[in-house]
Amino acid sequence: MSVEAKEPAKGKKQQSQPSVELIRWRFYLVLFFILAAFCTLVARVAYIQIIEPGRLIKEGDLRSIRAKTIHSARGIISDRNGEPLAVSVPVEAIWADPVTIFKQGGLEDIERWYALADVLGLKRQGLIDKINNNKKRRFIYLQRQVSPAMANYVRELKLAGIGLKAESRRYYPAGEVSAHLVGVTGIDGHGLEGVERSYDKWLTGEAGKRIIRKDRYGRVVENISLEEREEGKPLQLTIDQRLQSIAYRAIKQAVADYRATSGSAVILDVKTGAVLAMVNAPSYNPNNRSDLQSAKMRNRSITDAFEPGSTVKPFVVLAALENGVATKDTIIDTGNGIMPLGGSRVRDVSKVGKADLTTILKKSSNIGVAKLALEMPLEALLGMYSSVGFGQLSGLNLVGETEGIFPNRRRWSKFEIATLSYGYGLTITPLQLAHAYATLGNHGLYQPIHIIDSNQQDFSKQVIDEDDARLVLSMLETVTQPGGTATKAAVPGYRVAAKTGTSRKAVAGGYGDEYFVYTAGVAPVSDPRISVVVIVNEPQGDSYYGGSVAGPVFSEVMKGALQILNVAPDENQFKQEQ
């Protein structure tokens, strides 16, 4: 029985053999796919880790590494006494992340968004439309350079997707008084005009950078690198803000009183060539961006050139003295005040008759200087004009400066030479005229003018004979004395050498009915310290001569400047010499 029982069991084992083989085949197939997948993953890992590791590192860094700019403060601009003319104050910019805004509820709480628009001075619907029109953007500015109070209000609104960014804003304590000279910066903190633009790189410095790694929650988990910022360098100018204020107040009042188009005043240090003041009216407030108009922002002292008229007559006399055409005692016959010349006429405002050089300047005789110019080589006259700075840039490195028009032609008529001697046929800027008189006041020693003190080598040169310069200065002193054309330019207590000028404005085809009027001079004559030029453009009314319009302004500016600079009066010395 045991044998029979075993046989069926054996037969059963034989029947199950195919299924075992079938299961084993499936096992190997599954094992093959598992090994293939494993090898594929290993190959992929090897490709990523060994052959091309940079791409994923880059992708990871894009999601976790942030670079934060560390802004540098713009350098302070100050005057010669350290008074600030331009400083940077901390402000903030308001920006929006539209993606975050719509991800966290969008504009549901509309009243708070309206409050944001109100505090920023924006139209309510305009703000909503701006965000709706930029739904896919991650950064848009809503308002730049807002005050700390406004920034705190925005912060308290706690609007999702609204952020604040630290910035700085330029503030100008002197306002419109020094606006043309100092200039102004744009919304991004770079200079647009004046010293701010010319020395932008010096003032700006270099921004720093901090690179960090953040986790998904915005927490800093690693400080990668730090580039220290380089602060902007301060800049000290040669101007004196006290003189700026005096000159600006005087020229602004003159423009208003005579309903003039504009006016300018320049003060130079005779000994060093430093610019002590440079003002224009009308001016603008650099702290108010709505007041930035191109017509007001132009620094007319260097951008506007004019025919100088009678203010160049002292240099004609100097050229005559240096070329031996005339001496101190030379007498010139100006006749009855009219001199026919080449089909035209040279006229004097008042008859002078026979006069010496002092009287020619004192009475501002056109005929007198015309005869001197015709007696000398033309190159001598043009050379004198060029030697004192006419037709040349000042070297101040200020934007928009013009060199004027310096005549250069092959043929000259006698009438053209005559008109050149009393200031027609060439154009100069107020700064160039002030520089010429500063050279005269420095007894012929030419000092390059500058607005920033530096330790550069001495570029001064003697361009006029010292004795001749002293002689012409003494002649110009009589112009401010009784009987002269510049009596209103006199300053009580001081000896002043000055010359007035009045020239018609050139128009198409000739000259119009509008005038430039000016007064230029130096003081004190015993030891000249400052050169002053005042110009008024298109004064209205019956009084349009340089002596009556620009003369009083010159006197006011010169008086205030001499007192502020603590220059001792020399009137008593003058009386003793007489």
Coordinates of C-alpha atoms in Angstrom, one line a residue:
M1 CA 0.0 0.0 0.0
S2 CA 2.8 2.3 0.7
V3 CA 4.2 1.8 -2.7
E4 CA 0.9 2.6 -4.4
A5 CA 0.5 5.7 -2.3
K6 CA 3.9 7.1 -3.4
E7 CA 3.3 6.7 -7.1
P8 CA 0.5 9.2 -7.4
A9 CA 2.5 11.7 -5.5
K10 CA 5.3 11.3 -8.0
G11 CA 3.0 11.8 -10.9
K12 CA 1.7 15.0 -9.3
K13 CA 5.2 16.4 -9.0
Q14 CA 5.8 15.7 -12.7
Q15 CA 2.7 17.6 -13.6
S16 CA 3.7 20.8 -11.7
Q17 CA 7.1 21.1 -13.4
P18 CA 6.1 23.4 -16.3
S19 CA 4.5 26.0 -14.0
V20 CA 7.7 26.2 -12.0
E21 CA 9.7 26.8 -15.1
L22 CA 7.1 29.5 -16.2
I23 CA 7.4 31.3 -12.9
R24 CA 11.2 31.2 -13.1
W25 CA 11.1 32.8 -16.6
R26 CA 8.9 35.6 -15.3
F27 CA 11.2 36.1 -12.4
Y28 CA 14.2 36.6 -14.7
L29 CA 12.3 39.0 -16.9
V30 CA 11.3 41.2 -14.0
L31 CA 14.8 41.0 -12.6
F32 CA 16.1 42.1 -16.1
F33 CA 13.8 45.2 -16.1
I34 CA 14.8 46.1 -12.5
L35 CA 18.5 45.9 -13.4
A36 CA 17.9 47.9 -16.6
A37 CA 16.1 50.6 -14.7
F38 CA 18.9 50.6 -12.0
C39 CA 21.6 50.9 -14.7
T40 CA 19.6 53.7 -16.4
L41 CA 19.4 55.5 -13.1
V42 CA 23.1 55.0 -12.4
A43 CA 23.9 56.2 -15.9
R44 CA 21.7 59.2 -15.4
V45 CA 23.3 60.0 -12.0
A46 CA 26.8 59.6 -13.5
Y47 CA 25.8 61.9 -16.4
I48 CA 24.5 64.5 -14.0
Q49 CA 27.3 64.2 -11.4
I50 CA 30.3 63.7 -13.7
I51 CA 29.6 64.7 -17.2
E52 CA 27.2 67.7 -16.8
P53 CA 27.1 68.8 -13.1
G54 CA 26.9 72.5 -13.8
R55 CA 23.3 72.8 -15.1
L56 CA 21.6 71.5 -12.0
I57 CA 23.9 73.5 -9.8
K58 CA 22.9 76.6 -11.8
E59 CA 19.2 75.7 -11.5
G60 CA 19.6 75.3 -7.8
D61 CA 21.5 78.5 -7.4
L62 CA 18.8 80.4 -9.3
R63 CA 16.3 79.2 -6.8
S64 CA 18.3 79.8 -3.7
I65 CA 21.0 82.4 -4.2
R66 CA 20.3 86.1 -4.0
A67 CA 22.5 89.1 -4.7
K68 CA 21.7 92.2 -2.6
T69 CA 23.1 95.5 -3.7
I70 CA 24.6 97.7 -1.0
H71 CA 24.1 101.3 -2.2
S72 CA 26.8 103.8 -1.5
A73 CA 26.0 107.3 -0.3
R74 CA 26.7 110.1 -2.8
G75 CA 29.5 112.5 -1.7
I76 CA 28.6 115.8 -0.1
I77 CA 29.2 119.0 -2.1
S78 CA 30.2 122.0 0.0
D79 CA 31.5 125.5 -0.5
R80 CA 34.9 126.9 0.5
N81 CA 33.8 127.3 4.1
G82 CA 32.3 123.8 4.4
E83 CA 28.7 124.8 4.1
P84 CA 26.8 122.0 2.5
L85 CA 25.4 122.6 -1.0
A86 CA 24.2 119.1 -1.8
V87 CA 23.7 116.2 0.6
S88 CA 22.0 112.8 0.4
V89 CA 19.1 111.9 2.6
P90 CA 17.6 108.4 3.1
V91 CA 14.3 107.7 1.4
E92 CA 12.5 104.6 0.2
A93 CA 11.0 103.3 -3.0
I94 CA 7.6 101.5 -3.1
W95 CA 7.4 98.5 -5.4
A96 CA 4.9 95.8 -6.2
D97 CA 5.1 92.0 -7.1
P98 CA 1.9 91.4 -9.1
V99 CA 2.4 87.6 -9.1
T100 CA 2.4 87.6 -5.3
I101 CA -0.5 90.0 -5.1
F102 CA -2.8 87.8 -7.2
K103 CA -1.5 84.6 -5.6
Q104 CA -2.5 85.9 -2.1
G105 CA -6.0 87.3 -2.9
G106 CA -5.3 90.0 -5.5
L107 CA -7.1 93.3 -5.0
E108 CA -9.9 92.0 -2.8
D109 CA -9.5 94.5 0.0
I110 CA -9.9 97.4 -2.4
E111 CA -10.1 100.1 0.3
R112 CA -6.5 99.5 1.4
W113 CA -5.4 99.7 -2.2
Y114 CA -7.2 103.0 -2.5
A115 CA -5.4 104.2 0.7
L116 CA -2.1 103.2 -0.9
A117 CA -2.9 105.2 -4.1
D118 CA -3.9 108.2 -2.0
V119 CA -0.7 108.3 0.1
L120 CA 1.4 107.9 -3.0
G121 CA -0.4 110.7 -4.8
L122 CA -1.6 108.3 -7.6
K123 CA -5.0 108.0 -9.2
R124 CA -6.9 105.1 -7.6
Q125 CA -8.0 103.5 -10.8
G126 CA -4.6 104.1 -12.3
L127 CA -2.9 102.1 -9.6
I128 CA -5.3 99.2 -10.0
D129 CA -4.9 99.2 -13.8
K130 CA -1.1 99.2 -13.5
I131 CA -1.2 96.1 -11.3
N132 CA -3.8 94.3 -13.5
N133 CA -1.8 95.1 -16.6
N134 CA 1.4 93.5 -15.2
K135 CA 0.0 90.3 -13.7
K136 CA 3.0 88.2 -14.8
R137 CA 5.7 90.5 -13.6
R138 CA 7.6 90.1 -10.4
F139 CA 8.7 93.7 -9.9
I140 CA 7.3 97.1 -10.8
Y141 CA 8.0 100.5 -9.2
L142 CA 4.9 102.3 -7.8
Q143 CA 6.7 105.4 -6.4
R144 CA 10.4 106.4 -6.0
Q145 CA 12.0 108.5 -3.3
V146 CA 9.1 108.7 -0.8
S147 CA 9.6 110.2 2.6
P148 CA 10.1 108.1 5.7
A149 CA 6.6 109.1 7.0
M150 CA 4.9 107.9 3.8
A151 CA 7.0 104.7 3.8
N152 CA 5.9 103.9 7.4
Y153 CA 2.2 104.4 6.4
V154 CA 2.7 102.0 3.4
R155 CA 4.3 99.5 5.7
E156 CA 1.4 99.6 8.1
L157 CA -1.1 98.9 5.4
K158 CA 0.5 95.4 5.2
L159 CA -0.5 94.7 1.6
A160 CA 0.7 91.4 0.2
G161 CA 3.1 91.9 -2.7
I162 CA 4.0 95.5 -1.7
G163 CA 7.6 96.1 -0.7
L164 CA 9.9 98.9 0.2
K165 CA 13.5 99.5 -1.0
A166 CA 16.0 101.8 0.6
E167 CA 17.2 104.6 -1.6
S168 CA 18.8 108.1 -1.1
R169 CA 17.6 111.4 -2.4
R170 CA 19.7 114.5 -3.1
Y171 CA 18.8 117.6 -1.1
Y172 CA 20.1 121.1 -1.9
P173 CA 20.1 123.4 1.2
A174 CA 21.0 126.4 -1.0
G175 CA 18.0 125.9 -3.2
E176 CA 17.7 128.2 -6.2
V177 CA 20.6 130.3 -5.2
S178 CA 23.3 127.8 -6.3
A179 CA 21.1 125.6 -8.5
H180 CA 22.9 126.4 -11.8
L181 CA 26.3 125.9 -10.5
V182 CA 25.8 122.8 -8.3
G183 CA 23.3 121.2 -10.7
V184 CA 20.8 118.4 -9.9
T185 CA 20.6 114.6 -10.0
G186 CA 18.1 112.4 -11.7
I187 CA 15.8 109.9 -10.1
D188 CA 18.5 107.2 -10.1
G189 CA 21.0 109.5 -8.3
H190 CA 23.3 110.4 -11.3
G191 CA 24.1 114.0 -12.1
L192 CA 22.1 115.8 -14.9
E193 CA 23.5 119.3 -14.7
G194 CA 26.3 121.4 -13.2
V195 CA 28.9 120.0 -10.9
E196 CA 26.7 117.0 -10.1
R197 CA 27.1 115.9 -13.7
S198 CA 30.7 117.0 -14.4
Y199 CA 32.0 115.1 -11.3
D200 CA 29.4 112.3 -11.2
K201 CA 31.9 109.5 -11.0
W202 CA 33.8 111.2 -8.2
L203 CA 30.6 111.8 -6.2
T204 CA 28.9 108.4 -6.8
G205 CA 31.5 105.9 -5.6
E206 CA 31.0 102.2 -6.1
A207 CA 28.0 100.1 -4.8
G208 CA 28.8 97.0 -2.8
K209 CA 27.2 93.5 -3.2
R210 CA 26.2 90.8 -0.7
I211 CA 25.6 87.3 -2.1
I212 CA 23.5 84.9 0.2
R213 CA 21.7 81.6 0.0
K214 CA 18.1 81.4 1.2
D215 CA 15.9 78.4 1.9
R216 CA 12.3 78.0 0.7
Y217 CA 11.0 80.1 3.5
G218 CA 13.2 83.1 2.7
R219 CA 15.6 82.5 5.6
V220 CA 19.3 83.1 5.1
V221 CA 21.2 79.9 5.4
E222 CA 24.6 80.9 4.0
N223 CA 26.6 84.0 3.5
I224 CA 28.5 83.4 0.3
S225 CA 30.4 86.6 -0.4
L226 CA 30.5 90.3 0.4
E227 CA 31.9 93.1 -1.7
E228 CA 32.4 96.2 0.4
R229 CA 30.9 99.4 -1.0
E230 CA 33.1 102.4 -1.8
E231 CA 31.4 105.6 -0.5
G232 CA 31.2 108.6 -2.8
K233 CA 33.9 111.2 -2.2
P234 CA 33.1 114.7 -1.0
L235 CA 33.7 117.7 -3.2
Q236 CA 34.6 121.2 -1.9
L237 CA 34.1 124.0 -4.3
T238 CA 35.8 127.4 -4.3
I239 CA 32.5 129.3 -4.2
D240 CA 31.4 131.2 -1.1
Q241 CA 27.7 130.6 -0.4
R242 CA 27.5 134.0 1.3
L243 CA 28.6 135.7 -1.9
Q244 CA 26.3 133.5 -3.9
S245 CA 23.4 134.7 -1.8
I246 CA 24.3 138.4 -2.2
A247 CA 24.8 138.2 -5.9
Y248 CA 21.6 136.1 -6.5
R249 CA 19.5 138.5 -4.5
A250 CA 20.8 141.5 -6.4
I251 CA 20.5 140.0 -9.9
K252 CA 17.0 138.6 -9.2
Q253 CA 15.8 142.0 -8.0
A254 CA 17.2 143.7 -11.1
V255 CA 15.5 141.2 -13.4
A256 CA 12.2 141.9 -11.7
D257 CA 12.7 145.7 -11.5
Y258 CA 13.5 146.1 -15.2
R259 CA 11.3 143.2 -16.4
A260 CA 14.4 141.7 -18.1
T261 CA 14.5 138.3 -19.7
S262 CA 17.4 137.2 -17.6
G263 CA 20.5 138.3 -15.7
S264 CA 23.8 136.9 -14.6
A265 CA 26.6 137.8 -12.1
V266 CA 30.1 136.3 -11.7
I267 CA 32.7 136.9 -9.0
L268 CA 36.3 135.8 -9.3
D269 CA 39.3 135.9 -7.0
V270 CA 41.8 138.1 -8.8
K271 CA 44.8 136.5 -7.1
T272 CA 44.0 132.8 -7.6
G273 CA 41.4 132.6 -10.3
A274 CA 38.9 130.9 -8.0
V275 CA 35.3 131.2 -8.8
L276 CA 33.7 132.8 -5.7
A277 CA 30.1 133.1 -7.1
M278 CA 28.2 132.4 -10.3
V279 CA 24.5 133.1 -10.3
N280 CA 21.7 133.5 -12.9
A281 CA 18.1 134.6 -12.8
P282 CA 15.6 133.2 -13.4
S283 CA 16.6 130.2 -11.4
Y284 CA 14.9 127.0 -10.3
N285 CA 14.4 124.9 -7.2
P286 CA 16.4 121.7 -7.5
N287 CA 14.4 120.2 -4.6
N288 CA 11.2 120.4 -6.6
R289 CA 11.2 118.2 -9.7
S290 CA 8.1 119.8 -11.1
D291 CA 10.2 123.0 -11.4
L292 CA 12.8 121.5 -13.7
Q293 CA 12.5 123.4 -17.0
S294 CA 15.3 123.5 -19.5
A295 CA 15.0 127.3 -20.0
K296 CA 15.5 127.9 -16.3
M297 CA 18.2 125.2 -15.8
R298 CA 20.7 126.7 -18.3
N299 CA 23.7 128.2 -16.6
R300 CA 23.7 131.4 -18.6
S301 CA 27.1 132.6 -17.2
I302 CA 28.8 130.0 -19.3
T303 CA 26.3 128.9 -22.0
D304 CA 25.1 132.3 -23.3
A305 CA 27.6 134.4 -25.3
F306 CA 27.0 138.1 -26.1
E307 CA 28.7 141.0 -27.8
P308 CA 30.6 142.7 -25.0
G309 CA 30.3 146.3 -26.2
S310 CA 32.3 149.0 -24.4
T311 CA 33.6 146.6 -21.7
V312 CA 36.4 145.6 -24.1
K313 CA 37.7 149.1 -24.6
P314 CA 40.3 148.9 -21.7
F315 CA 42.0 146.0 -23.7
V316 CA 42.1 148.1 -26.8
V317 CA 44.0 150.7 -24.9
L318 CA 46.3 148.0 -23.4
A319 CA 47.0 146.7 -26.9
A320 CA 47.8 150.3 -28.1
L321 CA 50.2 150.9 -25.2
E322 CA 52.0 147.6 -25.6
N323 CA 52.4 148.1 -29.4
G324 CA 53.7 151.7 -29.1
V325 CA 50.7 153.2 -30.8
A326 CA 49.9 155.4 -27.9
T327 CA 51.3 156.6 -24.6
K328 CA 49.8 157.9 -21.4
D329 CA 49.8 161.4 -22.8
T330 CA 48.5 160.7 -26.3
I331 CA 45.7 163.0 -27.4
I332 CA 43.1 161.7 -29.8
D333 CA 40.8 164.0 -31.7
T334 CA 37.3 162.5 -31.8
G335 CA 35.9 165.5 -33.7
N336 CA 32.2 166.2 -33.4
G337 CA 31.3 162.7 -32.3
I338 CA 30.7 161.3 -35.8
M339 CA 33.5 159.6 -37.9
P340 CA 32.6 158.5 -41.5
L341 CA 34.4 155.2 -42.2
G342 CA 33.9 153.0 -45.4
G343 CA 30.4 154.2 -46.1
S344 CA 29.3 153.8 -42.5
R345 CA 29.7 156.0 -39.4
V346 CA 31.2 155.5 -36.0
R347 CA 29.3 157.5 -33.4
D348 CA 29.9 158.7 -29.8
V349 CA 27.0 159.0 -27.4
S350 CA 28.4 162.4 -26.3
K351 CA 31.0 164.6 -27.9
V352 CA 34.4 164.2 -26.4
G353 CA 36.6 166.4 -28.7
K354 CA 40.3 166.1 -28.2
A355 CA 41.0 163.7 -25.3
D356 CA 43.7 161.6 -23.7
L357 CA 43.3 157.9 -23.1
T358 CA 41.9 158.4 -19.6
T359 CA 39.1 160.6 -21.0
I360 CA 38.5 158.2 -23.8
L361 CA 37.7 155.4 -21.3
K362 CA 36.0 157.7 -18.9
K363 CA 33.6 159.0 -21.5
S364 CA 33.5 155.6 -23.4
S365 CA 34.4 157.1 -26.8
N366 CA 33.8 154.7 -29.7
I367 CA 35.7 157.0 -32.0
G368 CA 38.7 157.2 -29.7
V369 CA 39.2 153.4 -29.4
A370 CA 38.4 152.9 -33.1
K371 CA 41.3 155.3 -34.1
L372 CA 43.6 153.3 -31.8
A373 CA 42.6 150.0 -33.4
L374 CA 43.1 151.4 -36.9
E375 CA 46.6 152.6 -36.0
M376 CA 47.8 149.2 -34.8
P377 CA 48.1 145.8 -36.6
L378 CA 44.9 143.8 -36.4
E379 CA 46.9 140.9 -35.0
A380 CA 47.9 143.0 -32.0
L381 CA 44.2 143.7 -31.1
L382 CA 43.1 140.1 -31.7
G383 CA 46.2 138.8 -29.8
M384 CA 45.3 141.0 -26.8
Y385 CA 41.7 139.6 -26.8
S386 CA 42.9 136.1 -27.0
S387 CA 45.6 136.5 -24.3
V388 CA 42.9 137.5 -21.7
G389 CA 40.8 134.4 -22.5
F390 CA 38.3 135.5 -25.2
G391 CA 37.3 132.7 -27.5
Q392 CA 38.6 130.0 -25.1
L393 CA 36.9 127.5 -22.8
S394 CA 37.5 128.3 -19.1
G395 CA 38.5 124.8 -18.1
L396 CA 35.9 124.5 -15.4
N397 CA 34.6 121.3 -17.0
L398 CA 31.0 122.3 -16.6
V399 CA 28.4 121.0 -19.1
G400 CA 27.2 123.3 -21.8
E401 CA 30.0 125.9 -21.7
T402 CA 30.5 127.8 -25.0
E403 CA 33.7 129.5 -26.1
G404 CA 31.8 132.2 -27.9
I405 CA 32.6 133.5 -31.4
F406 CA 36.2 134.7 -32.0
P407 CA 36.6 136.5 -35.4
N408 CA 38.9 134.8 -37.8
R409 CA 38.7 136.1 -41.4
R410 CA 41.1 136.9 -44.2
R411 CA 39.8 140.3 -45.1
W412 CA 38.7 143.1 -42.8
S413 CA 37.2 146.4 -43.7
K414 CA 38.2 149.4 -41.6
F415 CA 34.7 149.7 -40.3
E416 CA 34.8 146.0 -39.1
I417 CA 38.0 146.7 -37.3
A418 CA 36.5 149.8 -35.7
T419 CA 33.4 148.0 -34.5
L420 CA 35.7 145.2 -33.1
S421 CA 37.4 147.8 -30.9
Y422 CA 34.1 148.7 -29.1
G423 CA 32.8 145.2 -28.7
Y424 CA 30.9 144.2 -31.9
G425 CA 31.9 141.3 -34.1
L426 CA 32.8 138.9 -31.3
T427 CA 30.9 137.2 -28.6
I428 CA 32.0 136.1 -25.1
T429 CA 30.4 134.7 -22.0
P430 CA 30.0 136.6 -18.6
L431 CA 32.6 134.2 -17.2
Q432 CA 35.2 135.1 -19.9
L433 CA 34.6 138.8 -19.3
A434 CA 35.1 138.3 -15.5
H435 CA 38.3 136.4 -16.2
A436 CA 39.6 139.1 -18.5
Y437 CA 39.1 141.8 -15.8
A438 CA 40.6 139.5 -13.2
T439 CA 43.7 139.3 -15.3
L440 CA 43.8 143.1 -15.6
G441 CA 43.3 143.4 -11.9
N442 CA 46.1 140.9 -11.3
H443 CA 48.4 143.4 -13.1
G444 CA 48.5 141.3 -16.3
L445 CA 49.2 137.9 -14.6
Y446 CA 46.9 135.4 -16.2
Q447 CA 45.6 132.8 -13.7
P448 CA 43.5 129.9 -15.0
I449 CA 40.1 129.9 -13.3
H450 CA 38.9 127.0 -11.3
I451 CA 36.0 125.9 -9.2
I452 CA 37.8 123.1 -7.3
D453 CA 41.0 123.5 -5.4
S454 CA 43.8 121.2 -6.5
N455 CA 47.5 120.8 -6.0
Q456 CA 48.4 121.1 -9.7
Q457 CA 51.4 123.0 -10.9
D458 CA 51.3 126.8 -11.4
F459 CA 50.0 127.7 -14.9
S460 CA 50.0 131.4 -14.4
K461 CA 51.7 133.6 -17.0
Q462 CA 52.3 137.3 -17.6
V463 CA 50.2 138.3 -20.6
I464 CA 50.1 142.1 -20.1
D465 CA 52.9 144.4 -19.1
E466 CA 52.5 145.1 -15.4
D467 CA 53.1 148.8 -15.7
D468 CA 50.5 149.1 -18.6
A469 CA 48.0 147.1 -16.5
R470 CA 48.4 149.5 -13.5
L471 CA 48.1 152.5 -15.8
V472 CA 44.8 151.2 -17.4
L473 CA 43.4 150.4 -13.9
S474 CA 44.0 153.9 -12.8
M475 CA 42.2 155.1 -16.0
L476 CA 39.3 152.8 -15.2
E477 CA 39.0 154.2 -11.7
T478 CA 38.0 157.5 -13.2
V479 CA 35.0 155.8 -14.9
T480 CA 33.4 155.4 -11.5
Q481 CA 34.1 158.9 -10.4
P482 CA 32.0 162.0 -11.2
G483 CA 31.8 162.6 -14.9
G484 CA 32.3 158.9 -15.7
T485 CA 29.8 156.5 -17.2
A486 CA 29.9 154.1 -14.2
T487 CA 29.3 156.5 -11.3
K488 CA 26.5 154.2 -10.0
A489 CA 29.0 151.3 -9.9
A490 CA 31.1 153.1 -7.2
V491 CA 31.3 151.6 -3.7
P492 CA 31.6 154.0 -0.8
G493 CA 35.0 153.5 1.0
Y494 CA 36.6 151.6 -1.9
R495 CA 38.5 152.5 -5.0
V496 CA 36.7 150.7 -7.9
A497 CA 37.9 150.3 -11.5
A498 CA 34.9 149.5 -13.7
K499 CA 33.6 149.8 -17.2
T500 CA 30.0 149.7 -18.4
G501 CA 28.7 148.5 -21.7
T502 CA 25.5 148.5 -23.8
S503 CA 25.1 146.5 -27.0
R504 CA 22.2 145.8 -29.3
K505 CA 21.1 142.2 -29.7
A506 CA 21.9 140.8 -33.1
V507 CA 18.9 139.6 -35.1
A508 CA 18.5 138.3 -38.6
G509 CA 19.8 140.9 -41.0
G510 CA 21.3 143.2 -38.4
Y511 CA 20.5 144.5 -34.9
G512 CA 17.2 144.8 -33.1
D513 CA 15.8 147.1 -30.5
E514 CA 16.7 144.9 -27.5
Y515 CA 19.9 145.4 -25.5
F516 CA 22.5 143.6 -23.3
V517 CA 23.7 145.9 -20.5
Y518 CA 26.6 145.1 -18.3
T519 CA 29.2 146.4 -15.9
A520 CA 32.6 144.8 -15.2
G521 CA 35.3 145.8 -12.9
V522 CA 37.7 145.1 -10.0
A523 CA 38.3 146.4 -6.5
P524 CA 40.0 147.7 -4.5
V525 CA 42.3 149.4 -7.0
S526 CA 45.1 149.7 -4.5
D527 CA 45.3 145.9 -4.3
P528 CA 42.6 144.3 -6.4
R529 CA 41.0 141.3 -4.8
I530 CA 37.9 140.4 -6.7
S531 CA 36.6 140.8 -10.2
V532 CA 32.8 141.2 -10.7
V533 CA 30.7 141.1 -13.9
V534 CA 26.9 141.9 -14.0
I535 CA 24.8 141.4 -17.1
V536 CA 21.1 142.1 -17.6
N537 CA 19.5 140.8 -20.7
E538 CA 16.7 142.8 -22.4
P539 CA 15.8 145.4 -19.8
Q540 CA 12.5 147.1 -20.5
G541 CA 11.7 150.8 -20.1
D542 CA 13.5 154.0 -21.0
S543 CA 16.6 153.2 -18.9
Y544 CA 18.5 150.6 -20.8
Y545 CA 22.2 151.6 -20.4
G546 CA 24.8 149.6 -18.6
G547 CA 25.6 152.4 -16.2
S548 CA 22.0 153.0 -15.0
V549 CA 20.8 149.3 -15.0
A550 CA 23.8 147.1 -14.3
G551 CA 25.9 149.7 -12.5
P552 CA 23.8 149.7 -9.2
V553 CA 23.7 145.9 -9.2
F554 CA 27.4 145.8 -9.6
S555 CA 27.9 148.3 -6.7
E556 CA 25.6 146.2 -4.4
V557 CA 27.4 142.9 -5.3
M558 CA 30.9 144.4 -5.0
K559 CA 30.1 146.1 -1.7
G560 CA 28.7 143.0 -0.1
A561 CA 31.6 140.8 -1.4
L562 CA 34.3 143.1 -0.1
Q563 CA 32.7 143.4 3.3
I564 CA 32.2 139.6 3.6
L565 CA 35.8 138.9 2.5
N566 CA 36.9 141.5 5.1
V567 CA 38.8 143.6 2.6
A568 CA 40.0 146.8 4.1
P569 CA 38.7 150.1 2.6
D570 CA 41.3 152.0 0.6
E571 CA 39.4 155.3 0.1
N572 CA 41.6 157.2 2.6
Q573 CA 44.7 156.0 0.9
F574 CA 43.3 157.2 -2.4
K575 CA 42.6 160.7 -1.0
Q576 CA 46.1 161.0 0.4
E577 CA 47.5 160.1 -3.0
Q578 CA 45.5 162.8 -4.6

